[in-house]
Every structure is written in C-alpha cells, then in structure tokens.
PDB file of N, CA and C in Angstrom:
ATOM      1  N   UNK T   1      15.443  -0.439  -9.127  1.00 90.00           N
ATOM      2  CA  UNK T   1      14.013  -0.315  -9.298  1.00 90.00           C
ATOM      3  C   UNK T   1      13.617   1.144  -9.078  1.00 90.00           C
ATOM      4  N   UNK T   2      12.773   1.657  -9.946  1.00 95.00           N
ATOM      5  CA  UNK T   2      12.301   3.031  -9.786  1.00 95.00           C
ATOM      6  C   UNK T   2      11.120   3.054  -8.815  1.00 95.00           C
ATOM      7  N   UNK T   3      10.800   4.235  -8.319  1.00 96.00           N
ATOM      8  CA  UNK T   3       9.664   4.378  -7.418  1.00 96.00           C
ATOM      9  C   UNK T   3       8.367   3.966  -8.118  1.00 96.00           C
ATOM     10  N   UNK T   4       8.211   4.376  -9.366  1.00 97.00           N
ATOM     11  CA  UNK T   4       6.999   4.007 -10.107  1.00 97.00           C
ATOM     12  C   UNK T   4       6.870   2.489 -10.246  1.00 97.00           C
ATOM     13  N   UNK T   5       7.979   1.807 -10.489  1.00 97.00           N
ATOM     14  CA  UNK T   5       7.952   0.340 -10.584  1.00 97.00           C
ATOM     15  C   UNK T   5       7.595  -0.297  -9.243  1.00 97.00           C
ATOM     16  N   UNK T   6       8.148   0.267  -8.166  1.00 97.00           N
ATOM     17  CA  UNK T   6       7.854  -0.257  -6.825  1.00 97.00           C
ATOM     18  C   UNK T   6       6.375  -0.066  -6.493  1.00 97.00           C
ATOM     19  N   UNK T   7       5.834   1.097  -6.830  1.00 97.00           N
ATOM     20  CA  UNK T   7       4.415   1.356  -6.590  1.00 97.00           C
ATOM     21  C   UNK T   7       3.564   0.378  -7.394  1.00 97.00           C
ATOM     22  N   UNK T   8       3.885   0.195  -8.654  1.00 97.00           N
ATOM     23  CA  UNK T   8       3.121  -0.724  -9.507  1.00 97.00           C
ATOM     24  C   UNK T   8       3.167  -2.142  -8.955  1.00 97.00           C
ATOM     25  N   UNK T   9       4.362  -2.571  -8.538  1.00 97.00           N
ATOM     26  CA  UNK T   9       4.517  -3.916  -7.988  1.00 97.00           C
ATOM     27  C   UNK T   9       3.634  -4.095  -6.745  1.00 97.00           C
ATOM     28  N   UNK T  10       3.626  -3.093  -5.866  1.00 97.00           N
ATOM     29  CA  UNK T  10       2.820  -3.194  -4.654  1.00 97.00           C
ATOM     30  C   UNK T  10       1.329  -3.147  -4.993  1.00 97.00           C
ATOM     31  N   UNK T  11       0.950  -2.329  -5.940  1.00 97.00           N
ATOM     32  CA  UNK T  11      -0.455  -2.275  -6.355  1.00 97.00           C
ATOM     33  C   UNK T  11      -0.897  -3.614  -6.939  1.00 97.00           C
ATOM     34  N   UNK T  12      -0.011  -4.271  -7.670  1.00 97.00           N
ATOM     35  CA  UNK T  12      -0.323  -5.595  -8.214  1.00 97.00           C
ATOM     36  C   UNK T  12      -0.551  -6.608  -7.090  1.00 97.00           C
ATOM     37  N   UNK T  13       0.270  -6.536  -6.047  1.00 97.00           N
ATOM     38  CA  UNK T  13       0.093  -7.428  -4.889  1.00 97.00           C
ATOM     39  C   UNK T  13      -1.268  -7.171  -4.248  1.00 97.00           C
ATOM     40  N   UNK T  14      -1.597  -5.902  -4.065  1.00 97.00           N
ATOM     41  CA  UNK T  14      -2.862  -5.540  -3.415  1.00 97.00           C
ATOM     42  C   UNK T  14      -4.055  -6.006  -4.239  1.00 97.00           C
ATOM     43  N   UNK T  15      -4.044  -5.716  -5.534  1.00 97.00           N
ATOM     44  CA  UNK T  15      -5.197  -6.082  -6.363  1.00 97.00           C
ATOM     45  C   UNK T  15      -5.296  -7.593  -6.591  1.00 97.00           C
ATOM     46  N   UNK T  16      -4.215  -8.327  -6.389  1.00 96.00           N
ATOM     47  CA  UNK T  16      -4.307  -9.786  -6.479  1.00 96.00           C
ATOM     48  C   UNK T  16      -5.073 -10.355  -5.285  1.00 96.00           C
ATOM     49  N   UNK T  17      -5.071  -9.633  -4.182  1.00 95.00           N
ATOM     50  CA  UNK T  17      -5.814 -10.044  -2.992  1.00 95.00           C
ATOM     51  C   UNK T  17      -7.260  -9.571  -3.080  1.00 95.00           C
ATOM     52  N   UNK T  18      -7.442  -8.345  -3.572  1.00 92.00           N
ATOM     53  CA  UNK T  18      -8.780  -7.764  -3.655  1.00 92.00           C
ATOM     54  C   UNK T  18      -8.868  -6.836  -4.851  1.00 92.00           C
ATOM     55  N   UNK T  19      -9.634  -7.234  -5.833  1.00 89.00           N
ATOM     56  CA  UNK T  19      -9.750  -6.436  -7.051  1.00 89.00           C
ATOM     57  C   UNK T  19     -10.615  -5.193  -6.845  1.00 89.00           C
ATOM     58  N   UNK T  20     -11.435  -5.172  -5.800  1.00 90.00           N
ATOM     59  CA  UNK T  20     -12.371  -4.081  -5.613  1.00 90.00           C
ATOM     60  C   UNK T  20     -11.884  -2.954  -4.732  1.00 90.00           C
ATOM     61  N   UNK T  21     -10.598  -2.843  -4.527  1.00 95.00           N
ATOM     62  CA  UNK T  21     -10.069  -1.798  -3.646  1.00 95.00           C
ATOM     63  C   UNK T  21      -9.899  -0.480  -4.389  1.00 95.00           C
ATOM     64  N   UNK T  22      -9.845   0.584  -3.612  1.00 96.00           N
ATOM     65  CA  UNK T  22      -9.480   1.893  -4.137  1.00 96.00           C
ATOM     66  C   UNK T  22      -8.117   2.216  -3.534  1.00 96.00           C
ATOM     67  N   UNK T  23      -7.174   2.639  -4.377  1.00 97.00           N
ATOM     68  CA  UNK T  23      -5.820   2.944  -3.904  1.00 97.00           C
ATOM     69  C   UNK T  23      -5.482   4.378  -4.261  1.00 97.00           C
ATOM     70  N   UNK T  24      -5.066   5.131  -3.245  1.00 97.00           N
ATOM     71  CA  UNK T  24      -4.591   6.500  -3.457  1.00 97.00           C
ATOM     72  C   UNK T  24      -3.103   6.515  -3.154  1.00 97.00           C
ATOM     73  N   UNK T  25      -2.332   7.105  -4.056  1.00 97.00           N
ATOM     74  CA  UNK T  25      -0.876   7.102  -3.941  1.00 97.00           C
ATOM     75  C   UNK T  25      -0.350   8.520  -3.754  1.00 97.00           C
ATOM     76  N   UNK T  26       0.569   8.663  -2.812  1.00 98.00           N
ATOM     77  CA  UNK T  26       1.267   9.933  -2.615  1.00 98.00           C
ATOM     78  C   UNK T  26       2.761   9.635  -2.642  1.00 98.00           C
ATOM     79  N   UNK T  27       3.471  10.282  -3.550  1.00 98.00           N
ATOM     80  CA  UNK T  27       4.931  10.134  -3.605  1.00 98.00           C
ATOM     81  C   UNK T  27       5.534  11.157  -2.656  1.00 98.00           C
ATOM     82  N   UNK T  28       6.284  10.675  -1.674  1.00 96.00           N
ATOM     83  CA  UNK T  28       6.891  11.536  -0.665  1.00 96.00           C
ATOM     84  C   UNK T  28       8.276  12.033  -1.099  1.00 96.00           C
ATOM     85  N   UNK T  29       8.982  11.189  -1.850  1.00 97.00           N
ATOM     86  CA  UNK T  29      10.322  11.520  -2.341  1.00 97.00           C
ATOM     87  C   UNK T  29      10.620  10.575  -3.496  1.00 97.00           C
ATOM     88  N   UNK T  30      11.854  10.569  -3.960  1.00 96.00           N
ATOM     89  CA  UNK T  30      12.245   9.664  -5.048  1.00 96.00           C
ATOM     90  C   UNK T  30      12.299   8.201  -4.602  1.00 96.00           C
ATOM     91  N   UNK T  31      12.313   7.979  -3.278  1.00 97.00           N
ATOM     92  CA  UNK T  31      12.414   6.611  -2.760  1.00 97.00           C
ATOM     93  C   UNK T  31      11.274   6.226  -1.834  1.00 97.00           C
ATOM     94  N   UNK T  32      10.285   7.089  -1.650  1.00 98.00           N
ATOM     95  CA  UNK T  32       9.252   6.817  -0.660  1.00 98.00           C
ATOM     96  C   UNK T  32       7.864   7.181  -1.187  1.00 98.00           C
ATOM     97  N   UNK T  33       6.913   6.279  -0.935  1.00 98.00           N
ATOM     98  CA  UNK T  33       5.526   6.524  -1.319  1.00 98.00           C
ATOM     99  C   UNK T  33       4.600   5.945  -0.261  1.00 98.00           C
ATOM    100  N   UNK T  34       3.437   6.541  -0.186  1.00 98.00           N
ATOM    101  CA  UNK T  34       2.399   6.052   0.719  1.00 98.00           C
ATOM    102  C   UNK T  34       1.215   5.619  -0.124  1.00 98.00           C
ATOM    103  N   UNK T  35       0.753   4.393   0.100  1.00 98.00           N
ATOM    104  CA  UNK T  35      -0.439   3.884  -0.566  1.00 98.00           C
ATOM    105  C   UNK T  35      -1.541   3.773   0.479  1.00 98.00           C
ATOM    106  N   UNK T  36      -2.611   4.524   0.291  1.00 97.00           N
ATOM    107  CA  UNK T  36      -3.788   4.410   1.141  1.00 97.00           C
ATOM    108  C   UNK T  36      -4.763   3.506   0.409  1.00 97.00           C
ATOM    109  N   UNK T  37      -5.091   2.393   1.045  1.00 97.00           N
ATOM    110  CA  UNK T  37      -5.927   1.371   0.423  1.00 97.00           C
ATOM    111  C   UNK T  37      -7.263   1.325   1.146  1.00 97.00           C
ATOM    112  N   UNK T  38      -8.334   1.472   0.393  1.00 96.00           N
ATOM    113  CA  UNK T  38      -9.688   1.433   0.949  1.00 96.00           C
ATOM    114  C   UNK T  38     -10.343   0.142   0.473  1.00 96.00           C
ATOM    115  N   UNK T  39     -10.627  -0.747   1.455  1.00 96.00           N
ATOM    116  CA  UNK T  39     -11.114  -2.089   1.136  1.00 96.00           C
ATOM    117  C   UNK T  39     -12.251  -2.474   2.075  1.00 96.00           C
ATOM    118  N   UNK T  40     -12.937  -3.535   1.724  1.00 95.00           N
ATOM    119  CA  UNK T  40     -13.962  -4.091   2.605  1.00 95.00           C
ATOM    120  C   UNK T  40     -13.303  -4.598   3.881  1.00 95.00           C
ATOM    121  N   UNK T  41     -14.016  -4.478   4.987  1.00 94.00           N
ATOM    122  CA  UNK T  41     -13.455  -4.846   6.296  1.00 94.00           C
ATOM    123  C   UNK T  41     -12.882  -6.264   6.310  1.00 94.00           C
ATOM    124  N   UNK T  42     -13.547  -7.186   5.651  1.00 94.00           N
ATOM    125  CA  UNK T  42     -13.100  -8.574   5.649  1.00 94.00           C
ATOM    126  C   UNK T  42     -11.826  -8.830   4.859  1.00 94.00           C
ATOM    127  N   UNK T  43     -11.385  -7.857   4.078  1.00 95.00           N
ATOM    128  CA  UNK T  43     -10.177  -8.011   3.258  1.00 95.00           C
ATOM    129  C   UNK T  43      -8.956  -7.294   3.839  1.00 95.00           C
ATOM    130  N   UNK T  44      -9.153  -6.497   4.871  1.00 96.00           N
ATOM    131  CA  UNK T  44      -8.069  -5.666   5.397  1.00 96.00           C
ATOM    132  C   UNK T  44      -6.874  -6.501   5.841  1.00 96.00           C
ATOM    133  N   UNK T  45      -7.100  -7.511   6.657  1.00 97.00           N
ATOM    134  CA  UNK T  45      -5.977  -8.302   7.172  1.00 97.00           C
ATOM    135  C   UNK T  45      -5.261  -9.047   6.056  1.00 97.00           C
ATOM    136  N   UNK T  46      -5.989  -9.555   5.084  1.00 97.00           N
ATOM    137  CA  UNK T  46      -5.360 -10.273   3.960  1.00 97.00           C
ATOM    138  C   UNK T  46      -4.450  -9.325   3.174  1.00 97.00           C
ATOM    139  N   UNK T  47      -4.871  -8.081   2.996  1.00 97.00           N
ATOM    140  CA  UNK T  47      -4.045  -7.100   2.280  1.00 97.00           C
ATOM    141  C   UNK T  47      -2.798  -6.775   3.100  1.00 97.00           C
ATOM    142  N   UNK T  48      -2.969  -6.569   4.396  1.00 97.00           N
ATOM    143  CA  UNK T  48      -1.819  -6.297   5.274  1.00 97.00           C
ATOM    144  C   UNK T  48      -0.823  -7.458   5.231  1.00 97.00           C
ATOM    145  N   UNK T  49      -1.351  -8.673   5.321  1.00 97.00           N
ATOM    146  CA  UNK T  49      -0.475  -9.859   5.296  1.00 97.00           C
ATOM    147  C   UNK T  49       0.264  -9.975   3.964  1.00 97.00           C
ATOM    148  N   UNK T  50      -0.430  -9.711   2.862  1.00 98.00           N
ATOM    149  CA  UNK T  50       0.168  -9.865   1.531  1.00 98.00           C
ATOM    150  C   UNK T  50       1.214  -8.803   1.221  1.00 98.00           C
ATOM    151  N   UNK T  51       1.079  -7.613   1.813  1.00 98.00           N
ATOM    152  CA  UNK T  51       2.004  -6.514   1.482  1.00 98.00           C
ATOM    153  C   UNK T  51       3.180  -6.392   2.442  1.00 98.00           C
ATOM    154  N   UNK T  52       3.125  -7.053   3.577  1.00 97.00           N
ATOM    155  CA  UNK T  52       4.181  -6.888   4.584  1.00 97.00           C
ATOM    156  C   UNK T  52       5.565  -7.280   4.066  1.00 97.00           C
ATOM    157  N   UNK T  53       5.711  -8.512   3.606  1.00 97.00           N
ATOM    158  CA  UNK T  53       7.029  -8.989   3.155  1.00 97.00           C
ATOM    159  C   UNK T  53       7.517  -8.243   1.909  1.00 97.00           C
ATOM    160  N   UNK T  54       6.677  -8.028   0.888  1.00 97.00           N
ATOM    161  CA  UNK T  54       7.159  -7.258  -0.266  1.00 97.00           C
ATOM    162  C   UNK T  54       7.635  -5.853   0.111  1.00 97.00           C
ATOM    163  N   UNK T  55       6.949  -5.216   1.069  1.00 97.00           N
ATOM    164  CA  UNK T  55       7.369  -3.875   1.492  1.00 97.00           C
ATOM    165  C   UNK T  55       8.744  -3.920   2.158  1.00 97.00           C
ATOM    166  N   UNK T  56       8.960  -4.898   3.011  1.00 97.00           N
ATOM    167  CA  UNK T  56      10.265  -5.055   3.678  1.00 97.00           C
ATOM    168  C   UNK T  56      11.356  -5.378   2.652  1.00 97.00           C
ATOM    169  N   UNK T  57      11.042  -6.271   1.713  1.00 97.00           N
ATOM    170  CA  UNK T  57      12.018  -6.646   0.687  1.00 97.00           C
ATOM    171  C   UNK T  57      12.399  -5.459  -0.188  1.00 97.00           C
ATOM    172  N   UNK T  58      11.415  -4.639  -0.579  1.00 97.00           N
ATOM    173  CA  UNK T  58      11.719  -3.463  -1.409  1.00 97.00           C
ATOM    174  C   UNK T  58      12.594  -2.473  -0.648  1.00 97.00           C
ATOM    175  N   UNK T  59      12.337  -2.326   0.644  1.00 96.00           N
ATOM    176  CA  UNK T  59      13.139  -1.412   1.450  1.00 96.00           C
ATOM    177  C   UNK T  59      14.566  -1.937   1.594  1.00 96.00           C
ATOM    178  N   UNK T  60      14.708  -3.209   1.926  1.00 97.00           N
ATOM    179  CA  UNK T  60      16.040  -3.784   2.150  1.00 97.00           C
ATOM    180  C   UNK T  60      16.838  -3.981   0.867  1.00 97.00           C
ATOM    181  N   UNK T  61      16.178  -4.396  -0.206  1.00 96.00           N
ATOM    182  CA  UNK T  61      16.896  -4.748  -1.433  1.00 96.00           C
ATOM    183  C   UNK T  61      17.019  -3.611  -2.432  1.00 96.00           C
ATOM    184  N   UNK T  62      16.025  -2.720  -2.458  1.00 96.00           N
ATOM    185  CA  UNK T  62      15.989  -1.679  -3.484  1.00 96.00           C
ATOM    186  C   UNK T  62      16.016  -0.259  -2.926  1.00 96.00           C
ATOM    187  N   UNK T  63      15.929  -0.126  -1.611  1.00 96.00           N
ATOM    188  CA  UNK T  63      15.917   1.200  -1.010  1.00 96.00           C
ATOM    189  C   UNK T  63      14.616   1.945  -1.238  1.00 96.00           C
ATOM    190  N   UNK T  64      13.545   1.226  -1.577  1.00 97.00           N
ATOM    191  CA  UNK T  64      12.243   1.843  -1.827  1.00 97.00           C
ATOM    192  C   UNK T  64      11.348   1.644  -0.605  1.00 97.00           C
ATOM    193  N   UNK T  65      10.884   2.735  -0.033  1.00 97.00           N
ATOM    194  CA  UNK T  65      10.032   2.699   1.153  1.00 97.00           C
ATOM    195  C   UNK T  65       8.583   2.884   0.712  1.00 97.00           C
ATOM    196  N   UNK T  66       7.886   1.770   0.523  1.00 97.00           N
ATOM    197  CA  UNK T  66       6.488   1.793   0.087  1.00 97.00           C
ATOM    198  C   UNK T  66       5.630   1.454   1.308  1.00 97.00           C
ATOM    199  N   UNK T  67       4.979   2.467   1.844  1.00 97.00           N
ATOM    200  CA  UNK T  67       4.148   2.306   3.036  1.00 97.00           C
ATOM    201  C   UNK T  67       2.714   2.038   2.609  1.00 97.00           C
ATOM    202  N   UNK T  68       2.122   1.003   3.187  1.00 97.00           N
ATOM    203  CA  UNK T  68       0.759   0.620   2.835  1.00 97.00           C
ATOM    204  C   UNK T  68      -0.121   0.768   4.075  1.00 97.00           C
ATOM    205  N   UNK T  69      -1.125   1.624   3.959  1.00 96.00           N
ATOM    206  CA  UNK T  69      -2.089   1.840   5.024  1.00 96.00           C
ATOM    207  C   UNK T  69      -3.448   1.388   4.506  1.00 96.00           C
ATOM    208  N   UNK T  70      -4.080   0.467   5.231  1.00 96.00           N
ATOM    209  CA  UNK T  70      -5.337  -0.119   4.761  1.00 96.00           C
ATOM    210  C   UNK T  70      -6.472   0.354   5.670  1.00 96.00           C
ATOM    211  N   UNK T  71      -7.532   0.835   5.034  1.00 95.00           N
ATOM    212  CA  UNK T  71      -8.677   1.370   5.755  1.00 95.00           C
ATOM    213  C   UNK T  71      -9.952   0.658   5.319  1.00 95.00           C
ATOM    214  N   UNK T  72     -10.916   0.621   6.224  1.00 94.00           N
ATOM    215  CA  UNK T  72     -12.243   0.087   5.928  1.00 94.00           C
ATOM    216  C   UNK T  72     -12.987   1.124   5.093  1.00 94.00           C
ATOM    217  N   UNK T  73     -13.326   0.760   3.877  1.00 92.00           N
ATOM    218  CA  UNK T  73     -13.958   1.712   2.970  1.00 92.00           C
ATOM    219  C   UNK T  73     -15.361   2.106   3.429  1.00 92.00           C
ATOM    220  N   UNK T  74     -15.974   1.311   4.290  1.00 90.00           N
ATOM    221  CA  UNK T  74     -17.332   1.587   4.746  1.00 90.00           C
ATOM    222  C   UNK T  74     -17.397   2.245   6.114  1.00 90.00           C
ATOM    223  N   UNK T  75     -16.257   2.451   6.754  1.00 84.00           N
ATOM    224  CA  UNK T  75     -16.237   3.095   8.075  1.00 84.00           C
ATOM    225  C   UNK T  75     -16.441   4.598   7.909  1.00 84.00           C
ATOM    226  N   UNK T  76     -17.157   5.201   8.839  1.00 74.00           N
ATOM    227  CA  UNK T  76     -17.323   6.661   8.726  1.00 74.00           C
ATOM    228  C   UNK T  76     -15.994   7.361   8.991  1.00 74.00           C
ATOM    229  N   UNK T  77     -15.784   8.527   8.375  1.00 71.00           N
ATOM    230  CA  UNK T  77     -14.536   9.239   8.600  1.00 71.00           C
ATOM    231  C   UNK T  77     -14.424   9.693  10.052  1.00 71.00           C
ATOM    232  N   UNK T  78     -13.197   9.765  10.527  1.00 70.00           N
ATOM    233  CA  UNK T  78     -12.951  10.218  11.900  1.00 70.00           C
ATOM    234  C   UNK T  78     -13.199  11.711  12.000  1.00 70.00           C
ATOM    235  N   UNK T  79     -13.782  12.114  13.096  1.00 71.00           N
ATOM    236  CA  UNK T  79     -13.985  13.554  13.320  1.00 71.00           C
ATOM    237  C   UNK T  79     -12.788  14.081  14.085  1.00 71.00           C
ATOM    238  N   UNK T  80     -12.289  15.235  13.657  1.00 62.00           N
ATOM    239  CA  UNK T  80     -11.095  15.737  14.314  1.00 62.00           C
ATOM    240  C   UNK T  80     -11.164  17.095  14.705  1.00 62.00           C
TER     241      UNK T  80
END
C-alpha cells in the first residue's frame, strides 16, 4: 500500500463518521503522515474510535504510520 492510498483510506473512514470535517494532511516521510481533523465536539470521540483500529492495522500490516489527531473545530486556538 502506498502512503497516498493509506491516507485516502483513513480519510474515507473519517468522512464516513462525519462528512462535515476539515482534514489537513502532512506527509512526514514515505511511510508516515499526520492527519489533523477538525470536527464538531460531539463527533470527536466517534472519529477517534473509528480510526484507532485501521491505524494500528495499517502500521502492523503495511508499515504505514497514519497518525490521526482530532480537534474541536469551534475551540479557540491555544495561546503559546
């Protein structure tokens, strides 16, 4: 499986749970990507639950490390 295929597969899982999310993707290497998902607060846990097993399976079976970070799209940004 290519990284692009792994990203697409994970995005499909996410959008099947919530069609209204915003997803930002950063490719870290040929085998690793980070997906930042911005969703309504009530959908965060469902997205985390839906992506956990596929992420583990892709890592164990295909060597693809697809990290999914889910954020509340309505929360104010953190001050740093």
